[in-house]
mmCIF file of C-alpha atoms in Angstrom:
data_model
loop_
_atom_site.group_PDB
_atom_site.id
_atom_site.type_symbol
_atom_site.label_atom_id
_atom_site.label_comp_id
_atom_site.label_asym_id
_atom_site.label_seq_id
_atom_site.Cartn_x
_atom_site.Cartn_y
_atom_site.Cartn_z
ATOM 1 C CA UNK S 279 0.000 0.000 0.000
ATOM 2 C CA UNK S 280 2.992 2.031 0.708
ATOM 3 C CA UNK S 281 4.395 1.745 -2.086
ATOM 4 C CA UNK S 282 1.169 2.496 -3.840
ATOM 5 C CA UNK S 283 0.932 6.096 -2.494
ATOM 6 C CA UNK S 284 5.106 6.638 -2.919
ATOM 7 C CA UNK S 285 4.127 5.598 -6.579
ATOM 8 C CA UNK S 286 0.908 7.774 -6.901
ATOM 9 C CA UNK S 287 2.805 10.565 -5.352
ATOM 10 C CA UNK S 288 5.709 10.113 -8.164
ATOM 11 C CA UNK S 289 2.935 10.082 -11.243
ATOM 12 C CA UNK S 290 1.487 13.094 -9.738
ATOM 13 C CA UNK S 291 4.549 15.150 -9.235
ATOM 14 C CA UNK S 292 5.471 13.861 -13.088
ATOM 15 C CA UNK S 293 2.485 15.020 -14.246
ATOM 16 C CA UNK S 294 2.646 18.832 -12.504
ATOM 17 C CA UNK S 295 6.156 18.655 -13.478
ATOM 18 C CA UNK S 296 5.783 18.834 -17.380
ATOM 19 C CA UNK S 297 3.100 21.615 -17.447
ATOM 20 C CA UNK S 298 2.270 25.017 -16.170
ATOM 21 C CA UNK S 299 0.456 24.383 -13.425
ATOM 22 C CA UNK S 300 -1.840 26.588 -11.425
ATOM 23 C CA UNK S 301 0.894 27.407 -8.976
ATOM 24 C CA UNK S 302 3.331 27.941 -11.385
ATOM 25 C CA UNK S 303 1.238 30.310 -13.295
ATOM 26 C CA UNK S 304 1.124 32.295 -10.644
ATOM 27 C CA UNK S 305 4.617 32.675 -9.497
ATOM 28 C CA UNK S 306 5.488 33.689 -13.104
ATOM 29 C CA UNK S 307 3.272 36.167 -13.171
ATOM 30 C CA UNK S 308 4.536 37.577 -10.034
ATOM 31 C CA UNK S 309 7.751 37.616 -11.068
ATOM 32 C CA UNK S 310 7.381 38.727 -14.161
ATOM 33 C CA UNK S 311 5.929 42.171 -12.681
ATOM 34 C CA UNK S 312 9.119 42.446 -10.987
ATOM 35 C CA UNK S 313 11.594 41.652 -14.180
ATOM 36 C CA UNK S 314 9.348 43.725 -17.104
ATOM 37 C CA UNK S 315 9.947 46.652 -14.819
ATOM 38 C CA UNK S 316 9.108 50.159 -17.253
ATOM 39 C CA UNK S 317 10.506 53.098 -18.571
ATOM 40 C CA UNK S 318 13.935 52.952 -19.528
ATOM 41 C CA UNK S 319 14.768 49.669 -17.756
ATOM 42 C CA UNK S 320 12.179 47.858 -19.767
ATOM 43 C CA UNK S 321 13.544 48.940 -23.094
ATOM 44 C CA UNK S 322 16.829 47.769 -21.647
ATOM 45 C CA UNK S 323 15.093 44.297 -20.922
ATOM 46 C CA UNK S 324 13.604 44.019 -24.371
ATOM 47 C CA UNK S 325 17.053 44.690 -25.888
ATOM 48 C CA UNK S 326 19.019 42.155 -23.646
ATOM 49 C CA UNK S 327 16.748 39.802 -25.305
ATOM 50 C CA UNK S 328 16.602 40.094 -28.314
ATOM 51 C CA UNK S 329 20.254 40.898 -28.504
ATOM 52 C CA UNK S 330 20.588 37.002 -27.289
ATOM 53 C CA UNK S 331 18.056 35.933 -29.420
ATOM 54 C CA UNK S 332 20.047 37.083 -32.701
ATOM 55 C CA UNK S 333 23.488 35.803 -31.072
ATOM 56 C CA UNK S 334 22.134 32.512 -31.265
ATOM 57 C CA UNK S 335 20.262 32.819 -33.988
ATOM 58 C CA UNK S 336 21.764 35.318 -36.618
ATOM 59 C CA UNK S 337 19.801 34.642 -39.233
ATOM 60 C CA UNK S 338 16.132 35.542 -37.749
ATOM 61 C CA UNK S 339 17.396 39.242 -37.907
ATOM 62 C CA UNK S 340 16.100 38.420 -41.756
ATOM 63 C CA UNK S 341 12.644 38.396 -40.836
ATOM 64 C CA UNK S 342 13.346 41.965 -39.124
ATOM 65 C CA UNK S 343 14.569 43.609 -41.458
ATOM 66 C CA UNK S 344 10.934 45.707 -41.778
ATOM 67 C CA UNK S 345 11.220 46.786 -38.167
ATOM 68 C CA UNK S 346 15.588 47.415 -39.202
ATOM 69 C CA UNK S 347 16.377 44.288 -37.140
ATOM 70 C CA UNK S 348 19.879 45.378 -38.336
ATOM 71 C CA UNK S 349 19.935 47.826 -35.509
ATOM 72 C CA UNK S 350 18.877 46.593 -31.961
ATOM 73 C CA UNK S 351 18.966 50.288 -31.350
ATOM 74 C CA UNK S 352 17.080 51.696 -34.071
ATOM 75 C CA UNK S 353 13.554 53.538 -33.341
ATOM 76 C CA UNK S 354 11.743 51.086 -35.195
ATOM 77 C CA UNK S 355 13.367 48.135 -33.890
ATOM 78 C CA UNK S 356 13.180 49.512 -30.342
ATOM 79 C CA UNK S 357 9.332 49.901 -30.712
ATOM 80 C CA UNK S 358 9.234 46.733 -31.868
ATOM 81 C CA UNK S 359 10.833 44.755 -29.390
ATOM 82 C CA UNK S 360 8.129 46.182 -26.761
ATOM 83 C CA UNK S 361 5.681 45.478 -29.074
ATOM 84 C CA UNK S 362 6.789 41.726 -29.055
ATOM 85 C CA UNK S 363 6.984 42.032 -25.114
ATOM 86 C CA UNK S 364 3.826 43.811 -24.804
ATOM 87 C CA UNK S 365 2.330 40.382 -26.639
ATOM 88 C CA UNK S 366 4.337 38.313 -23.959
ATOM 89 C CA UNK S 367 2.962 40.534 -21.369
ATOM 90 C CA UNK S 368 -0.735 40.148 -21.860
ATOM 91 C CA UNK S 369 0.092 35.922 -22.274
ATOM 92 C CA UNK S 370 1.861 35.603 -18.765
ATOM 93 C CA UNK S 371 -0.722 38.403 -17.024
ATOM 94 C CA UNK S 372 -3.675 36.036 -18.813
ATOM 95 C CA UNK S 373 -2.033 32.887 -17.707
ATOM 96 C CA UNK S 374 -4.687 32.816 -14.609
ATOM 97 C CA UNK S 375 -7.672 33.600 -16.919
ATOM 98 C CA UNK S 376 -8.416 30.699 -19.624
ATOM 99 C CA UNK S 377 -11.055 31.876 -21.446
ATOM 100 C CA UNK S 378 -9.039 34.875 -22.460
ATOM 101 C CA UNK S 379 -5.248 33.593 -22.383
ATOM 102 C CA UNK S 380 -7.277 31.259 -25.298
ATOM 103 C CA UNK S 381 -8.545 34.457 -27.375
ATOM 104 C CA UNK S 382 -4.864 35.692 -27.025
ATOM 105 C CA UNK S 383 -3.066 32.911 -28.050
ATOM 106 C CA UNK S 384 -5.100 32.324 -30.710
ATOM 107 C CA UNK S 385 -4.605 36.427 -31.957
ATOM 108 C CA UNK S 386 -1.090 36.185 -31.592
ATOM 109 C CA UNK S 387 -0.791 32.503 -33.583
ATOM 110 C CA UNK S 388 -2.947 34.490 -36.368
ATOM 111 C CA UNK S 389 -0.330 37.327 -36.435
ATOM 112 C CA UNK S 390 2.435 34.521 -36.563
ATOM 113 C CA UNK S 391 1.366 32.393 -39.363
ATOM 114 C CA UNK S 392 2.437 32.648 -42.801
ATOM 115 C CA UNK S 393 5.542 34.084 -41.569
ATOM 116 C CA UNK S 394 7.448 30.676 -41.530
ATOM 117 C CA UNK S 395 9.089 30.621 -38.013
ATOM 118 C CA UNK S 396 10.970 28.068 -37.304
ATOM 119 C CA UNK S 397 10.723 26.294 -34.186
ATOM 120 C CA UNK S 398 14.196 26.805 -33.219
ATOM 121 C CA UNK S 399 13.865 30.421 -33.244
ATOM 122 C CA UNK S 400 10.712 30.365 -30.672
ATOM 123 C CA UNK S 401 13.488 27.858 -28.526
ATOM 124 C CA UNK S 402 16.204 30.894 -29.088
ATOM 125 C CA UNK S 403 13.363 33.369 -27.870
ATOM 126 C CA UNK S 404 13.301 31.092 -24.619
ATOM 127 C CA UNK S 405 17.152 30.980 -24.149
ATOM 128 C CA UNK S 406 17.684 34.595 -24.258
ATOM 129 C CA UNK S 407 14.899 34.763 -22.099
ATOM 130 C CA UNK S 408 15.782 32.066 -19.949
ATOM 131 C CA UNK S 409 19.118 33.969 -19.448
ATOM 132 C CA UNK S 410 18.176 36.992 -19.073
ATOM 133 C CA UNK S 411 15.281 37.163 -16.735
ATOM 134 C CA UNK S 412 17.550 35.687 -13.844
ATOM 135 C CA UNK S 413 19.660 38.556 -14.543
ATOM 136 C CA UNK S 414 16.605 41.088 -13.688
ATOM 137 C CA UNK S 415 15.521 39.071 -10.420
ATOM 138 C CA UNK S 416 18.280 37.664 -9.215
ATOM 139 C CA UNK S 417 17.953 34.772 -6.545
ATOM 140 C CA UNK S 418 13.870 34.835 -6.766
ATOM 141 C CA UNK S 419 12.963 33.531 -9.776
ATOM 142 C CA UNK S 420 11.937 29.259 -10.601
ATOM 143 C CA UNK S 421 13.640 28.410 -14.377
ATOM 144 C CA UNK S 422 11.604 25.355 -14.037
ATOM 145 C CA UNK S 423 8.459 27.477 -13.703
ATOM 146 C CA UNK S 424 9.410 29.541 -16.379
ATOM 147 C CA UNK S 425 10.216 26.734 -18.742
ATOM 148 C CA UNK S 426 7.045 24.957 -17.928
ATOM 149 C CA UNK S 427 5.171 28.437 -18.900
ATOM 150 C CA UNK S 428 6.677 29.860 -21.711
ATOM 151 C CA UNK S 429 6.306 26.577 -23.949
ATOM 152 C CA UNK S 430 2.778 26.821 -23.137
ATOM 153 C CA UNK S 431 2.356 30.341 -24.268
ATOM 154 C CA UNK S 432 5.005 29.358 -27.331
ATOM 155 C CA UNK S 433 2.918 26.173 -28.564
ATOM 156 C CA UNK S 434 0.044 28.662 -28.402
ATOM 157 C CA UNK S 435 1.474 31.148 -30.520
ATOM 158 C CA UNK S 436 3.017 28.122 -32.958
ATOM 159 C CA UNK S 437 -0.224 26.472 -33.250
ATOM 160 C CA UNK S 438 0.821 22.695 -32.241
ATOM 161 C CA UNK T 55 -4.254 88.169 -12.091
ATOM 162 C CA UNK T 56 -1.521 89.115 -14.002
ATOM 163 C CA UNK T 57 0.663 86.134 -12.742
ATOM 164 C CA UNK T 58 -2.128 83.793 -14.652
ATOM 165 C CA UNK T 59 -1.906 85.835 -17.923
ATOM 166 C CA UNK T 60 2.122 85.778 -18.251
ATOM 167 C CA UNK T 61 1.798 82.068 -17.466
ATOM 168 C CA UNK T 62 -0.674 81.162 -19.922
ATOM 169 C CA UNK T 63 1.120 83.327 -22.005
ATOM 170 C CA UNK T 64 3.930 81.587 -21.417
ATOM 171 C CA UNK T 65 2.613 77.924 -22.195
ATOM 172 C CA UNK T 66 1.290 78.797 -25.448
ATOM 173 C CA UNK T 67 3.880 80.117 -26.133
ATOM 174 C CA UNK T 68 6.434 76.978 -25.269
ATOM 175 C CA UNK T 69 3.389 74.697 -27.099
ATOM 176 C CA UNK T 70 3.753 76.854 -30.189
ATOM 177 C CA UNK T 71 7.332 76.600 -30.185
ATOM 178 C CA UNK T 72 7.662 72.652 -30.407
ATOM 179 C CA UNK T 73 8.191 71.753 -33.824
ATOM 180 C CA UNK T 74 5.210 70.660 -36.202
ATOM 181 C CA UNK T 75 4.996 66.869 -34.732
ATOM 182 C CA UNK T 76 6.325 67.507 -31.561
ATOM 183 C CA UNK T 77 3.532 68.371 -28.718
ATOM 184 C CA UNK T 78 3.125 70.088 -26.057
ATOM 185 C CA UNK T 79 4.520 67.244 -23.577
ATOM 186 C CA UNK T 80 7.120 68.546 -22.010
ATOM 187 C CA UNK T 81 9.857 66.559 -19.540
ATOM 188 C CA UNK T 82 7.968 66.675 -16.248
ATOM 189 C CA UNK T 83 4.378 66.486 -18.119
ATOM 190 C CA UNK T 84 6.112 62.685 -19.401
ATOM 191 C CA UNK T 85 7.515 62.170 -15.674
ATOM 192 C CA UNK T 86 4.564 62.937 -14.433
ATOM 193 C CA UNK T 87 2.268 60.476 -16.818
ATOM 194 C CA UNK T 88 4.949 57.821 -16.311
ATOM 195 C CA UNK T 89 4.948 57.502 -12.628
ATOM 196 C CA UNK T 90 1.190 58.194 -11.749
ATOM 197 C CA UNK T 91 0.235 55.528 -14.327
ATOM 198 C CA UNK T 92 2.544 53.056 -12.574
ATOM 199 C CA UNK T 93 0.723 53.442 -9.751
ATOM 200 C CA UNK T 94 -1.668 51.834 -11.137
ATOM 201 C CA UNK T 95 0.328 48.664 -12.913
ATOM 202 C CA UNK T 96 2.717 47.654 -9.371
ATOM 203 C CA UNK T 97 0.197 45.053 -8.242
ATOM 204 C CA UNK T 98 0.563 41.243 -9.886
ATOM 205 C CA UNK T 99 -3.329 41.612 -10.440
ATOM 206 C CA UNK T 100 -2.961 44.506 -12.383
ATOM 207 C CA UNK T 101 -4.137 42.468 -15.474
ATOM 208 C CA UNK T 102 -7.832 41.979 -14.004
ATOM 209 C CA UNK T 103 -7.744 46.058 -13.813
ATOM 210 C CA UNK T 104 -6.033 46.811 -16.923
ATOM 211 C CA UNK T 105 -8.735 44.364 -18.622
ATOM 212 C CA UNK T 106 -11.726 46.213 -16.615
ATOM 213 C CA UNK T 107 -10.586 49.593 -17.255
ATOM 214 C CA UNK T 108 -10.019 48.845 -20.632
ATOM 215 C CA UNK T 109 -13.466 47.677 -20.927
ATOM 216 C CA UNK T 110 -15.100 50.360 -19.341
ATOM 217 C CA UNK T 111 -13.578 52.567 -21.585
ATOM 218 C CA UNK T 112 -14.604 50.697 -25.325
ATOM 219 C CA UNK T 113 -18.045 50.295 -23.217
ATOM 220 C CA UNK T 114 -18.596 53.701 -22.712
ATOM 221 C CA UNK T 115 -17.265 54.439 -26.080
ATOM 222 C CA UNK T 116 -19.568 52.083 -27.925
ATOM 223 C CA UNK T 117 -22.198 54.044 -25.667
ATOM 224 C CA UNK T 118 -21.200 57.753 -26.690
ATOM 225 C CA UNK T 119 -21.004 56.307 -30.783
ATOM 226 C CA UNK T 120 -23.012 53.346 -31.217
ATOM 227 C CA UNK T 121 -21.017 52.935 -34.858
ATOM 228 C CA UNK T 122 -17.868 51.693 -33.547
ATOM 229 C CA UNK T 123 -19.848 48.347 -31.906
ATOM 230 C CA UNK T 124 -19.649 46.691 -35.955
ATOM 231 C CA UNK T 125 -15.972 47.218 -35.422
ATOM 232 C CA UNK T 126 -15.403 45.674 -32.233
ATOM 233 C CA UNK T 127 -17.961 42.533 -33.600
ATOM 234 C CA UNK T 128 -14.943 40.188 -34.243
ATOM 235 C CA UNK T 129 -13.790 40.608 -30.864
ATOM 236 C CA UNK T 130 -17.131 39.751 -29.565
ATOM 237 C CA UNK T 131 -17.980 43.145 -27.765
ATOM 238 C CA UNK T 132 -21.875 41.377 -27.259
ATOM 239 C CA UNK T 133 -20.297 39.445 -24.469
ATOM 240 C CA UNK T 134 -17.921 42.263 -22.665
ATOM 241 C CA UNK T 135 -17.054 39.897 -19.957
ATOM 242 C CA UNK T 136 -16.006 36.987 -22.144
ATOM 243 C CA UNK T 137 -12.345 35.958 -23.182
ATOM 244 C CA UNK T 138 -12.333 37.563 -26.965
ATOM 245 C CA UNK T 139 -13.346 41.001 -25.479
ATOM 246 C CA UNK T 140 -11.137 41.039 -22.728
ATOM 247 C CA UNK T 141 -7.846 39.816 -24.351
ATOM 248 C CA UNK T 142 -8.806 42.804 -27.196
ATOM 249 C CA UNK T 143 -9.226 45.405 -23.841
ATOM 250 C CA UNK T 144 -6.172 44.056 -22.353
ATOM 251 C CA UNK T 145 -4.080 44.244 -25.761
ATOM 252 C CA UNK T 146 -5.429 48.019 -25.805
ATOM 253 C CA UNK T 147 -4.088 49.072 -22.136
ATOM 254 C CA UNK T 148 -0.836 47.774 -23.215
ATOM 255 C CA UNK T 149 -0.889 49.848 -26.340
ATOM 256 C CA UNK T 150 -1.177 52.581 -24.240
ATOM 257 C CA UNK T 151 1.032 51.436 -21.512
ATOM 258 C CA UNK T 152 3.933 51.256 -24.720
ATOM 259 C CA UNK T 153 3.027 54.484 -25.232
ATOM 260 C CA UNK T 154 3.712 56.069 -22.057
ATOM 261 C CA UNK T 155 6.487 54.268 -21.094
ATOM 262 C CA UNK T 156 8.080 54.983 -24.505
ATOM 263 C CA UNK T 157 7.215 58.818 -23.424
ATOM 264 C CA UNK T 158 10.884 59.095 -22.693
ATOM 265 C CA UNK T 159 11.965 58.020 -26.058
ATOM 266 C CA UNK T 160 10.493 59.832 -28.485
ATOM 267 C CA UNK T 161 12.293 58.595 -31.813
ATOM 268 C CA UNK T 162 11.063 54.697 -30.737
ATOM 269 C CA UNK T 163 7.799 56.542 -29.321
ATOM 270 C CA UNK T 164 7.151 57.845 -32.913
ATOM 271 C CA UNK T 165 7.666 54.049 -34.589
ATOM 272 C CA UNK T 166 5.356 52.436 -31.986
ATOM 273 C CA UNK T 167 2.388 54.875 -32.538
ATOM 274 C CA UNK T 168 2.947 55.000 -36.361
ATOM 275 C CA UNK T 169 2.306 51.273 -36.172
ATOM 276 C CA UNK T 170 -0.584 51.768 -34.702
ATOM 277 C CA UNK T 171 -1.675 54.353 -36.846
ATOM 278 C CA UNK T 172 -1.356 51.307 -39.629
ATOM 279 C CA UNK T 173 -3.358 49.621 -37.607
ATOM 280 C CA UNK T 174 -6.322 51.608 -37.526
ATOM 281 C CA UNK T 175 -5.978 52.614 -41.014
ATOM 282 C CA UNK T 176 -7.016 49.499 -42.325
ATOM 283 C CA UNK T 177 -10.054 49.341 -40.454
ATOM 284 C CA UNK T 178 -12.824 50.745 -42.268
ATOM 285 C CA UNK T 179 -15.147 53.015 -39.959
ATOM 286 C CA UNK T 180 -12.709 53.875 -37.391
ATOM 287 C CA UNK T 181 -13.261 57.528 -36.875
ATOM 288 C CA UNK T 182 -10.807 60.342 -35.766
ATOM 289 C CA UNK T 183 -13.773 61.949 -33.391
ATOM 290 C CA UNK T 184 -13.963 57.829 -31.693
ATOM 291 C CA UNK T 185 -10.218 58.921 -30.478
ATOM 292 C CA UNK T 186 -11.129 62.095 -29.258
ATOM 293 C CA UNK T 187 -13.983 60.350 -27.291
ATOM 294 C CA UNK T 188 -11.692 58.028 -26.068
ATOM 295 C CA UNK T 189 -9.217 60.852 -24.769
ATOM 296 C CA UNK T 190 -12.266 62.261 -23.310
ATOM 297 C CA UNK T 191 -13.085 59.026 -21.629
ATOM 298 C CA UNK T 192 -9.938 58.167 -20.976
ATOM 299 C CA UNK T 193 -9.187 61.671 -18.113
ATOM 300 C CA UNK T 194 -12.632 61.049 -16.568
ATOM 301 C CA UNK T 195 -11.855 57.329 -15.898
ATOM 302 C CA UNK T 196 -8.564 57.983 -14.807
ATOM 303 C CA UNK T 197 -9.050 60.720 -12.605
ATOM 304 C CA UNK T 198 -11.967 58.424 -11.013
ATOM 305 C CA UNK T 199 -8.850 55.830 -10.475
ATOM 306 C CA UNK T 200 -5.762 57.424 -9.779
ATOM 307 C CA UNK T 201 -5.703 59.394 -5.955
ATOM 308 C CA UNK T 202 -2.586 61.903 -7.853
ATOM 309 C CA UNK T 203 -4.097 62.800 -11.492
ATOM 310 C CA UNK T 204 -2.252 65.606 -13.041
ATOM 311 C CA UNK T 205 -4.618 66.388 -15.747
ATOM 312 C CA UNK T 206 -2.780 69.057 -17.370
ATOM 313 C CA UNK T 207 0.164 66.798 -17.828
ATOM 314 C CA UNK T 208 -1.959 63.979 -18.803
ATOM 315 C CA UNK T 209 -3.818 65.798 -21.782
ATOM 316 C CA UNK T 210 -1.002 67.566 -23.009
ATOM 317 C CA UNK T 211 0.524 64.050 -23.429
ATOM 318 C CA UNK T 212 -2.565 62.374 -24.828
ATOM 319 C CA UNK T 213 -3.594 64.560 -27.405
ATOM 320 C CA UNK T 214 -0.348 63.997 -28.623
ATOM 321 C CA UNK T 215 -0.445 59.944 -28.545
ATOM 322 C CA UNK T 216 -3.796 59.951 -29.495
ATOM 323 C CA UNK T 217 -3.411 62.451 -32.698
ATOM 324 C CA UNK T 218 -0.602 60.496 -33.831
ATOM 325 C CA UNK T 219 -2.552 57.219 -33.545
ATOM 326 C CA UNK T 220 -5.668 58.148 -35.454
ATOM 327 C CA UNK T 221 -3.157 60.678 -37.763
ATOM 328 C CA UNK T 222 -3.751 58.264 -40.874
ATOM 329 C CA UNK T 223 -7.612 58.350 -40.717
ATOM 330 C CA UNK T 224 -9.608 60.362 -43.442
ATOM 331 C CA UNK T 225 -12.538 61.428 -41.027
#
């Protein structure tokens, strides 16, 4: 019987493991308050990432080149960034609220298609993100929670 | 008495001076914006108000010019409370959350709201008087919400963002 409830205990913390659970949501949306910050310091944010997003991925500038993805510090690129973390914003702050995290996800996958992103660039987008959030938060922040989340909100925007 | 007139003298004069797109937002009026609408963002439920106040506002514009409810159809404005409607409120808080905290920047400022004037050109019906509703809307409901509302500061800023935004509109 013992081992029956060590067992049960083991598929249950497998299963909350893999996804973004309730408890998870809301820790990443608690500490993403604290790391998207505003003002000046945000812009610095968006720019950390997506400066590690092109190191690892130096061709996805390409798809950029619109919004002069040459130039992390152009205008246009700079407005764009926050647009993309504005989008990532309303995800994480929605990831308590189904109903509309759904209509989001499903806006944002509409605005993605037909744009042929690769996979591997959504992975880079979690990297640099991965990287640099810790360095916004410091000690207080769970990569596991993180992980769990952003693939959610990533498989949303993919579509699969 | 005479104080008053040299000062209002004064600020039309400094709004005249700023150059054709500039407006008349100065430093502290963006300071000002900035840190009063924080107030309102520093909790981690800030989403459920951002979503409410955003719907308050389309509400109350949809009320004021019953033409603009066709436009907010695909986003299901029939059922205010449901999760098309309030993902479309949220993503227009956070428009104008870009806006103000781009307030300091006003090269990248200029790119964000020119994207959004793209965005509302291509959507037949969208009015430039529905934006000067909305900046009408827009003080009452925030002075309702926020205990410090500068409201000079705030509507020298917003006619600004809120020109530029409807800028590529015909009427």
């Amino acid at each position: 019987m013992k081992i029956l409830i060590v067992l049960f205990a083991c598929v249950v913390a497998f299963a909350f493991a893999d996804d973004c659970g309730d408890l998870e949501r809301l820790k990443v949306k608690s500490q993403w308050r604290r790391a998207y910050s505003h003002g000046h310091d945000r812009e610095d944010f968006a720019q950390a990432i997506w400066r590690a997003i092109f190191a690892q991925a130096p061709d996805a500038r390409q798809l950029f080149t619109r919004v002069h993805g040459d130039d992390t510090k152009n205008p246009a690129f700079i407005a764009h960034a926050l647009r993309v973390l504005g989008g990532l914003d309303i995800t994480i702050n929605l990831l308590d609220q189904d109903e509309a995290l759904k209509a989001e996800l499903a806006h944002l996958e509409r605005q993605h298609k037909g744009r042929s992103i690769p996979d591997s660039y959504f992975e880079a987008f979690k990297t640099a993100l991965l990287h640099v959030l810790p360095a916004q938060l410091g000690r207080c922040w769970d990569r596991e929670a993180w992980s769990h989340c952003f693939d959610l909100i990533a498989h949303g925007i993919e579509g699969h | 008495m005479l104080r008053l007139f040299v000062f209002l003298c004064l600020a039309v004069t400094c709004c005249f001076a700023a150059e054709g797109h500039q407006f008349c937002c100065s430093a502290e009026d963006r300071h000002i914006v900035e840190e009063q609408w924080e107030h309102l963002w520093g909790d981690t439920e800030s989403s459920k108000i951002k979503i409410q106040f955003g719907r308050i506002i389309l509400l109350k514009l949809a009320e004021a010019h019953p033409d603009v409810k066709p436009l907010f159809a695909n986003v299901d404005i029939e059922h205010p409370e449901g999760g098309k409607f309030s993902a479309h409120t949220f993503r227009i808080l956070n428009a104008l959350d870009l806006a103000i905290n781009l307030l300091d920047d006003p090269e990248s400022l200029d790119e964000a709201l020119n994207h959004l004037a793209d965005q509302h050109k291509v959507r037949a019906g969208v009015k430039k008087v529905h934006f000067q509703k909305i900046g009408e809307i827009l003080h009452e409901s925030l002075a309702h919400v926020l205990n410090e509302y500068n409201s000079l500061s705030w509507k020298s800023c917003f006619k600004g963002i809120l020109g530029k935004i409807a800028s590529k509109l015909h009427d």
